[in-house]
Amino acid sequence: MRSGVFGGTFDPIHKGHLAAAKAAMECAHLDRVIFVPSAQPPHRGAAVAPAEDRLAMSRLAVQGEPGFEVSDVEVRRGGRSYTADTLSELHRERPSDELFLVLGWDAARMFRTWHEPDRVSDLASVVIVDRPGLEENASELAGLGLDPARVILCHYPTPDVSGSELRRALAAGQPVTGHLPAAVERYIAEHHVYGDNR
């Protein structure tokens, strides 16, 4: 089975994430995409919402989406969420799967700075999905420490949704309809995840 592995803080998970996963699934012919909410991301500050809330929102977001599932592997492990460790664990859990790491160009550009990037490359091929305003091409890959022969580029349009802008809007009680799956929007309102959320 060809399984995409899509990690992130998902703080909150939004329609941009779902569109990127669908793009990866289509262009890399994936059988499924596994969303992996991080415990503690190594390349950015701590997430605003607790890991349990981000995990719950991710599970709500993928309900009814064929081929999408959520793994709690990083939240269960705790501490810094290193992709190399996550891929190793997923290999143990699903030994017959071929793994494909799903990234945006912003994450791909930081690949050399990751914890054990060579081990990541050994464990999974890479699928890079364009983000609005960040479309690039294959000539950049080798310089980023990625093997062009093991990278699939997805030039599919995805909506430009910013997690930080969503959090600001939610805290101020401003409408975010259309940017979040309805079940996620309800969860945020019911659990007051990002402040006021009037």
Coordinates of C-alpha atoms in Angstrom, one line a residue:
M1 CA 0.0 0.0 0.0
R2 CA 1.2 3.5 -0.9
S3 CA 0.8 5.6 2.3
G4 CA 1.4 9.3 2.5
V5 CA 2.6 10.7 5.9
F6 CA 1.5 14.2 6.5
G7 CA 2.8 15.7 9.7
G8 CA 2.2 19.1 11.2
T9 CA 1.0 21.0 14.3
F10 CA -2.5 21.2 12.7
D11 CA -3.2 24.2 15.0
P12 CA -6.0 24.0 13.8
I13 CA -6.3 21.6 10.9
H14 CA -8.0 23.5 8.1
K15 CA -9.2 23.1 4.5
G16 CA -5.7 24.0 3.1
H17 CA -4.3 20.9 4.8
L18 CA -7.1 18.7 3.4
A19 CA -6.6 20.1 -0.1
A20 CA -2.8 19.5 0.1
A21 CA -3.4 15.9 1.2
K22 CA -5.9 15.3 -1.7
A23 CA -3.3 16.8 -4.1
A24 CA -0.6 14.5 -2.8
M25 CA -3.0 11.5 -3.0
E26 CA -3.9 12.2 -6.6
C27 CA -0.5 13.1 -8.0
A28 CA 1.5 10.4 -6.2
H29 CA -1.3 7.8 -6.6
L30 CA -1.4 7.2 -2.8
D31 CA -3.8 4.7 -1.3
R32 CA -4.2 6.7 1.9
V33 CA -2.8 9.8 3.7
I34 CA -2.0 9.5 7.4
F35 CA -2.2 12.8 9.2
V36 CA 0.3 12.9 12.1
P37 CA -0.3 15.8 14.6
S38 CA 3.0 16.7 16.3
A39 CA 3.6 16.6 20.1
Q40 CA 6.3 19.3 20.1
P41 CA 7.5 20.6 16.7
P42 CA 11.3 20.9 16.6
H43 CA 11.4 23.8 14.0
R44 CA 8.8 26.2 15.5
G45 CA 7.4 27.4 18.8
A46 CA 5.0 25.3 20.8
A47 CA 1.5 24.8 19.4
V48 CA -1.2 27.0 20.9
A49 CA -3.8 24.2 21.3
P50 CA -2.9 21.2 23.5
A51 CA -2.0 18.0 21.6
E52 CA -5.2 16.3 22.7
D53 CA -7.3 19.0 21.1
R54 CA -5.3 19.0 17.9
L55 CA -5.6 15.2 17.7
A56 CA -9.4 15.4 18.2
M57 CA -9.8 18.1 15.6
S58 CA -7.7 16.1 13.1
R59 CA -9.9 13.1 13.6
L60 CA -13.0 15.2 13.1
A61 CA -11.6 16.7 9.9
V62 CA -10.9 13.4 8.2
Q63 CA -14.3 11.8 9.0
G64 CA -16.0 10.9 5.8
E65 CA -12.9 11.6 3.7
P66 CA -12.0 8.4 1.8
G67 CA -8.4 7.3 2.3
F68 CA -7.6 9.8 5.1
E69 CA -6.7 8.7 8.7
V70 CA -5.0 10.1 11.7
S71 CA -2.1 8.6 13.7
D72 CA -1.4 9.5 17.3
V73 CA 2.2 8.2 17.1
E74 CA 3.9 11.5 17.9
V75 CA 1.4 12.6 20.6
R76 CA 1.7 9.2 22.2
R77 CA 5.5 9.4 22.1
G78 CA 5.6 12.9 23.5
G79 CA 8.7 15.2 23.5
R80 CA 10.2 16.6 20.3
S81 CA 8.5 15.2 17.2
Y82 CA 11.2 14.1 14.8
T83 CA 10.1 12.8 11.4
A84 CA 12.8 10.1 11.3
D85 CA 11.5 8.6 14.5
T86 CA 7.9 8.8 13.3
L87 CA 8.7 7.1 9.9
S88 CA 10.6 4.3 11.7
E89 CA 7.6 3.7 14.0
L90 CA 5.1 3.7 11.1
H91 CA 7.4 1.2 9.3
R92 CA 7.2 -1.1 12.3
E93 CA 3.4 -0.7 12.5
R94 CA 2.8 -1.1 8.7
P95 CA 5.7 -3.1 7.4
S96 CA 4.1 -3.8 4.0
D97 CA 3.5 0.0 3.3
E98 CA 5.6 2.1 1.0
L99 CA 5.8 5.5 2.8
F100 CA 5.7 8.9 1.1
L101 CA 6.4 12.0 3.2
V102 CA 4.1 14.8 2.2
L103 CA 5.6 18.3 2.5
G104 CA 5.0 21.9 1.4
W105 CA 7.9 23.8 -0.2
D106 CA 8.4 25.8 3.0
A107 CA 9.2 22.5 4.9
A108 CA 11.2 21.0 2.0
R109 CA 13.5 24.1 2.0
M110 CA 14.4 23.3 5.7
F111 CA 15.1 19.6 5.0
R112 CA 18.9 19.8 5.5
T113 CA 18.4 21.2 9.0
W114 CA 16.2 18.4 10.1
H115 CA 17.1 15.7 12.6
E116 CA 18.7 12.8 10.7
P117 CA 17.6 13.9 7.2
D118 CA 19.5 10.9 5.6
R119 CA 17.4 8.5 7.7
V120 CA 14.3 10.3 6.6
S121 CA 15.3 9.9 2.9
D122 CA 16.0 6.2 3.5
L123 CA 12.6 5.6 5.0
A124 CA 10.3 7.5 2.6
S125 CA 10.0 9.1 -0.8
V126 CA 9.0 12.7 -0.7
V127 CA 5.9 14.4 -2.2
I128 CA 6.1 18.2 -2.4
V129 CA 2.8 20.0 -2.8
D130 CA 2.9 23.7 -3.9
R131 CA 1.6 26.3 -1.5
P132 CA 0.2 29.5 -3.0
G133 CA 3.1 31.8 -3.8
L134 CA 5.7 29.1 -3.2
E135 CA 5.8 27.1 -6.5
E136 CA 9.3 26.0 -7.3
N137 CA 10.9 23.4 -9.5
A138 CA 13.1 20.3 -9.5
S139 CA 16.3 22.2 -10.0
E140 CA 16.2 23.2 -6.3
L141 CA 15.9 19.7 -4.9
A142 CA 19.5 18.4 -4.8
G143 CA 20.6 21.7 -3.1
L144 CA 18.1 21.0 -0.4
G145 CA 19.5 17.6 0.4
L146 CA 16.7 15.8 -1.4
D147 CA 17.2 13.1 -4.0
P148 CA 15.4 14.2 -7.1
A149 CA 14.8 10.6 -8.1
R150 CA 12.8 10.1 -4.9
V151 CA 10.7 13.3 -5.1
I152 CA 7.3 13.7 -6.6
L153 CA 6.4 17.4 -7.3
C154 CA 2.7 18.2 -7.2
H155 CA 1.7 21.4 -9.0
Y156 CA -1.9 21.4 -7.8
P157 CA -3.6 24.6 -6.7
T158 CA -4.4 24.6 -3.0
P159 CA -6.2 27.3 -1.0
D160 CA -4.1 29.9 0.8
V161 CA -5.1 29.4 4.5
S162 CA -3.0 30.6 7.4
G163 CA -3.2 28.8 10.7
S164 CA -2.0 31.9 12.6
E165 CA -4.6 34.1 10.9
L166 CA -7.3 31.6 11.8
R167 CA -6.2 31.5 15.4
R168 CA -6.3 35.4 15.6
A169 CA -9.8 35.5 14.0
L170 CA -11.1 32.7 16.3
A171 CA -9.7 34.5 19.4
A172 CA -11.4 37.7 18.3
G173 CA -14.7 36.0 17.6
Q174 CA -14.5 36.8 13.9
P175 CA -16.1 34.4 11.3
V176 CA -13.9 31.7 9.8
T177 CA -16.6 29.8 8.0
G178 CA -15.3 28.2 4.7
H179 CA -11.7 27.8 6.1
L180 CA -12.3 25.0 8.5
P181 CA -14.3 21.7 8.3
A182 CA -17.7 22.3 10.0
A183 CA -17.0 19.7 12.7
V184 CA -13.7 21.3 13.6
E185 CA -15.3 24.8 13.8
R186 CA -17.9 23.3 16.2
Y187 CA -15.3 21.6 18.3
I188 CA -13.3 24.9 18.7
A189 CA -16.4 26.8 19.7
E190 CA -17.6 24.1 22.2
H191 CA -14.2 23.7 23.8
H192 CA -13.0 27.4 23.6
V193 CA -9.7 26.2 22.1
Y194 CA -8.4 29.6 20.9
G195 CA -9.6 32.1 23.4
D196 CA -12.8 34.0 23.2
N197 CA -14.4 32.2 20.2
R198 CA -17.6 34.2 20.7

